[in-house]
PDB file of C-alpha atoms in Angstrom:
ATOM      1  CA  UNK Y 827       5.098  -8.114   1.999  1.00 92.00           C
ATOM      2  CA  UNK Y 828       4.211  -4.202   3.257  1.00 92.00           C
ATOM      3  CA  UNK Y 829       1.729  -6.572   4.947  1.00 91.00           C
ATOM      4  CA  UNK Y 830       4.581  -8.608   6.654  1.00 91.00           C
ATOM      5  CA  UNK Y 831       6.778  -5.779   7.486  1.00 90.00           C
ATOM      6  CA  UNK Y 832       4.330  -3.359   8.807  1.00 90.00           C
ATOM      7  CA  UNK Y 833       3.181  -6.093  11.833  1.00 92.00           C
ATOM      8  CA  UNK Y 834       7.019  -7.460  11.736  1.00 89.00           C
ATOM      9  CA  UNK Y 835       9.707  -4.571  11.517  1.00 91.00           C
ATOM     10  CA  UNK Y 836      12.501  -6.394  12.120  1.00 92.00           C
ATOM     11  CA  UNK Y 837      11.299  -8.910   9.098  1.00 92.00           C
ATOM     12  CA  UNK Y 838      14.531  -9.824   6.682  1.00 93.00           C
ATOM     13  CA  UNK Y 839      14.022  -7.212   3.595  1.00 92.00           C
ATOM     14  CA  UNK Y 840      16.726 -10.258   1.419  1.00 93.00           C
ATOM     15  CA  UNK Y 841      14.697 -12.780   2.281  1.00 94.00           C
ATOM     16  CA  UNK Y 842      11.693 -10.595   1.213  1.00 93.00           C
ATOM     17  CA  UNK Y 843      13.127  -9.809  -1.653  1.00 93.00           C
ATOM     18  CA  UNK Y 844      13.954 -13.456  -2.480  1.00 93.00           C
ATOM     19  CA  UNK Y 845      10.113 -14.678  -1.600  1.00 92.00           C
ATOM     20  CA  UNK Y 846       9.155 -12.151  -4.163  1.00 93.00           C
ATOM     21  CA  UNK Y 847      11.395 -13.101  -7.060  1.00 94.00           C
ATOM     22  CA  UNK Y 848      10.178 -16.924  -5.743  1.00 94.00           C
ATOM     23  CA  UNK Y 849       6.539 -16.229  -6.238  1.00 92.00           C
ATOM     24  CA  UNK Y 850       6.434 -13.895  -9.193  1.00 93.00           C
ATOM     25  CA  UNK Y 851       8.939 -15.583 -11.225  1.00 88.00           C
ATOM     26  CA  UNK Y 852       8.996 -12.771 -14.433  1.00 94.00           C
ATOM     27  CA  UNK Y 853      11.722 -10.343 -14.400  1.00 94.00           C
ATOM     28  CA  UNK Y 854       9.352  -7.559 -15.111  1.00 95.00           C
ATOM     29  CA  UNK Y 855       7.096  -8.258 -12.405  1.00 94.00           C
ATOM     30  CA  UNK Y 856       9.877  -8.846  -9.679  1.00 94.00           C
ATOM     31  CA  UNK Y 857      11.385  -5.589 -10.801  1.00 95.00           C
ATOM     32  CA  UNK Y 858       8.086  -4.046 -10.392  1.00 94.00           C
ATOM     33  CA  UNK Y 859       7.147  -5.726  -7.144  1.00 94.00           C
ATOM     34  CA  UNK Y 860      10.434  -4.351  -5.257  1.00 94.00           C
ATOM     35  CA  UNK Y 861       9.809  -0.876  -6.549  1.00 95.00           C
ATOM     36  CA  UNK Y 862       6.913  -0.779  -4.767  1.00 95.00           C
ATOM     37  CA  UNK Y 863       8.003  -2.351  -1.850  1.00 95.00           C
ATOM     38  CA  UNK Y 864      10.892  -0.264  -1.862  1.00 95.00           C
ATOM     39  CA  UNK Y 865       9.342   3.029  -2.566  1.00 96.00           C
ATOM     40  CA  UNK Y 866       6.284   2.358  -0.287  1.00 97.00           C
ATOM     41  CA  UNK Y 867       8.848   1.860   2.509  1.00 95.00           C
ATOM     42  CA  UNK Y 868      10.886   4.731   1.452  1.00 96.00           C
ATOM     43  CA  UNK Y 869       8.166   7.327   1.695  1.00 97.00           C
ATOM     44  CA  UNK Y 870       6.112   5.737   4.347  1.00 97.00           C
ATOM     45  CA  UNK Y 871       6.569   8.685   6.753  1.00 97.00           C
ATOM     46  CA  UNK Y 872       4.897  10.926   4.139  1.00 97.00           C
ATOM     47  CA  UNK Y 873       2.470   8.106   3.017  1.00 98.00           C
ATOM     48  CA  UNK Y 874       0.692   7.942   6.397  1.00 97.00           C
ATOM     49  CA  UNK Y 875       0.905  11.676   7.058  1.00 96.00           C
ATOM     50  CA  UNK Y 876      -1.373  11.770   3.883  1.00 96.00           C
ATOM     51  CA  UNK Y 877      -3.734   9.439   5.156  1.00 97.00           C
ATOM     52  CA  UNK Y 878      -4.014  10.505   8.036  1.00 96.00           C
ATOM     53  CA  UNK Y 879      -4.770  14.488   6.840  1.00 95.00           C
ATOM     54  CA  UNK Y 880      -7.785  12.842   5.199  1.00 95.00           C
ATOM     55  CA  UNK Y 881      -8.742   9.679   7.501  1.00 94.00           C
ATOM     56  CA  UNK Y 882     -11.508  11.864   9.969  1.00 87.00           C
ATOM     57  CA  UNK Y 883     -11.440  10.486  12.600  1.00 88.00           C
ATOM     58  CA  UNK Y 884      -9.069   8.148  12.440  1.00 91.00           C
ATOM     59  CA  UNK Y 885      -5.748   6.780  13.641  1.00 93.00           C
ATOM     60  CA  UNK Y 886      -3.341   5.148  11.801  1.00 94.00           C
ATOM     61  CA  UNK Y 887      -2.859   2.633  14.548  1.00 93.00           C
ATOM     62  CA  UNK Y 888      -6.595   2.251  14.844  1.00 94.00           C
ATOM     63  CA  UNK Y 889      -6.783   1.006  10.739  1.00 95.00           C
ATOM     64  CA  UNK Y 890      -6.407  -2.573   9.876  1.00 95.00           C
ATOM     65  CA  UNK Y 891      -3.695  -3.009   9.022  1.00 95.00           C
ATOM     66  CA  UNK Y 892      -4.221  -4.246   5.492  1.00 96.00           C
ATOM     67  CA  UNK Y 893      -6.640  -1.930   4.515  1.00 97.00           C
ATOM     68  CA  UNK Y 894      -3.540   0.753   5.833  1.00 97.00           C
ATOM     69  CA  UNK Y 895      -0.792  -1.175   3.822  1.00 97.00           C
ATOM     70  CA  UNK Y 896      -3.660  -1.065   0.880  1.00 98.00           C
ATOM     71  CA  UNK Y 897      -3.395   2.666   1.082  1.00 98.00           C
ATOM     72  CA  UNK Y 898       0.163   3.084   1.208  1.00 98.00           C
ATOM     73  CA  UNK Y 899       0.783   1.208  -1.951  1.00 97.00           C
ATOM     74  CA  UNK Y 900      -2.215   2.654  -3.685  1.00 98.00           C
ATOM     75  CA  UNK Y 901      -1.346   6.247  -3.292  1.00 97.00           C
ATOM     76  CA  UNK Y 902       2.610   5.449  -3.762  1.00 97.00           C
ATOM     77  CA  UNK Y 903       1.508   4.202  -6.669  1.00 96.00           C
ATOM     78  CA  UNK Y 904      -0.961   6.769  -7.963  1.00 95.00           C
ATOM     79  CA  UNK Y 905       1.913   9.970  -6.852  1.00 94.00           C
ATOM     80  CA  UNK Y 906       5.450   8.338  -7.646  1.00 95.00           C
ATOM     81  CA  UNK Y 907       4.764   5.891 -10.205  1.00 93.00           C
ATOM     82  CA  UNK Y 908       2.284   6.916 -12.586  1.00 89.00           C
ATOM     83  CA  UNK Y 909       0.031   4.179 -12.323  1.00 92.00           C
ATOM     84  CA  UNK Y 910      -3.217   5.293 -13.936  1.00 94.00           C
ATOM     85  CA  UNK Y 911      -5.855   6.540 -11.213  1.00 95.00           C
ATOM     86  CA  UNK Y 912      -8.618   4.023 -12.063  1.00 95.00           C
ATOM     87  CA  UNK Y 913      -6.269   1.243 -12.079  1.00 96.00           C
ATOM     88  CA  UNK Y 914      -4.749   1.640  -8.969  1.00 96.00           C
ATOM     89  CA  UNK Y 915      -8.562   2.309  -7.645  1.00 97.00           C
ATOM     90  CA  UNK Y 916     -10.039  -0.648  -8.490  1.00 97.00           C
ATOM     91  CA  UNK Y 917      -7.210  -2.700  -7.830  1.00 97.00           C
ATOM     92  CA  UNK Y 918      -6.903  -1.437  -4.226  1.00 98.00           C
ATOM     93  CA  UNK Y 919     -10.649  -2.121  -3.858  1.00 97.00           C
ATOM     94  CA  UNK Y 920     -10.473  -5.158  -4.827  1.00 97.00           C
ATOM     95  CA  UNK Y 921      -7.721  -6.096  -2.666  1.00 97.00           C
ATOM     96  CA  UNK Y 922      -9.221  -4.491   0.510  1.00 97.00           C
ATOM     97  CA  UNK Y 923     -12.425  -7.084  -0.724  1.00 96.00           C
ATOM     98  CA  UNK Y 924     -10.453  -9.904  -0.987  1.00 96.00           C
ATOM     99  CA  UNK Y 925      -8.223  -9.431   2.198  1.00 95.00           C
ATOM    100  CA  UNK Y 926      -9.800  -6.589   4.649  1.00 94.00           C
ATOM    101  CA  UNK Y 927     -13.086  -6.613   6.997  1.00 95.00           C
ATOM    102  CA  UNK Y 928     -16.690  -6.147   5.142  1.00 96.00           C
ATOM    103  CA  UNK Y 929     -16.106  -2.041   5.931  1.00 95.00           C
ATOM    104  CA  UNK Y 930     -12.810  -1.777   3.633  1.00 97.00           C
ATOM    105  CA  UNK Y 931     -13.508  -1.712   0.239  1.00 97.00           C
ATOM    106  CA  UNK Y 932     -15.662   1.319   1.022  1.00 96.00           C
ATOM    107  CA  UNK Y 933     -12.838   2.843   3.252  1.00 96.00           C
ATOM    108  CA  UNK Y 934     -10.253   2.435   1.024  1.00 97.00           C
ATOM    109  CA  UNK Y 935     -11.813   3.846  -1.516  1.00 97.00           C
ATOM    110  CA  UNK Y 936     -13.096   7.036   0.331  1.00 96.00           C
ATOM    111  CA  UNK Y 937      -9.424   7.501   1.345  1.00 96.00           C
ATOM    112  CA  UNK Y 938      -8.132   7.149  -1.795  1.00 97.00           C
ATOM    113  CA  UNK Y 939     -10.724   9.326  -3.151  1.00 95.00           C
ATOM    114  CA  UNK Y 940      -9.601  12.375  -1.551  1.00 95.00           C
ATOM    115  CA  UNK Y 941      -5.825  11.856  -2.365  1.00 95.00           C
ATOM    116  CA  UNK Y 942      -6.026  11.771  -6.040  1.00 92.00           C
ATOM    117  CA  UNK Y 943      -3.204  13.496  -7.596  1.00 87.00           C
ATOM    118  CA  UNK Y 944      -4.091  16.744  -9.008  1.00 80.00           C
ATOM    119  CA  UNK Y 945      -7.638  17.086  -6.994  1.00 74.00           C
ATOM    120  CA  UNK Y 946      -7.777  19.769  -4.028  1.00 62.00           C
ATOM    121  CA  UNK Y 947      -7.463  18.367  -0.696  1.00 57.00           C
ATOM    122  CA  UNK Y 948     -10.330  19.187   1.591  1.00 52.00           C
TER     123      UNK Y 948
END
């Protein structure tokens, strides 16, 4: 859905909401979907200002745009919901595998490398 509305900003956020309680059925899970949806769009601004202090070289227009909704939700999760580091890591990994370009697993992960919560920035 960050997917959806990142290509699509005028995309219905209801009927996003609704597809999500659709597809993931369990209270729990649709409650934890929105959150991120919500708080990814919420603090997108200052989501994409940290990629980009890290991305050398790189544009945020210039990403693919999954592997750039892939970091959004990765390091909302990792800095406002307490998602445990290697978790979120592997999980956005695998999702840049299963949905990005043959570069992305390995991009995602050196982004998301350098914004670990409590690590120095360089």
């Amino acid at each position: 859905m960050l997917y959806l509305i990142d290509q699509n900003p005028d995309a219905d956020v209801r009927r996003i909401q609704e597809e999500i309680t659709e597809q993931l059925r369990k209270d729990e899970l649709v409650d934890f979907a929105w959150d991120l949806f919500r708080g990814v769009r919420e603090v997108r601004d200052q989501l994409d200002d940290m990629i980009v202090s890290v991305a050398q070289n790189w544009r945020l227009d210039r990403m693919a745009p999954t592997d750039r909704n892939v970091l959004r939700l990765a390091i909302y999760e990792m800095h406002h919901m307490g998602t445990p580091v290697p978790v979120v890591l592997d999980e956005a990994i695998e999702v840049a595998r299963e949905f990005g370009g043959q570069n992305s697993p390995g991009f995602v992960n050196g982004i998301l490398d350098k914004l670990i919560p409590g690590q120095p920035q360089i």
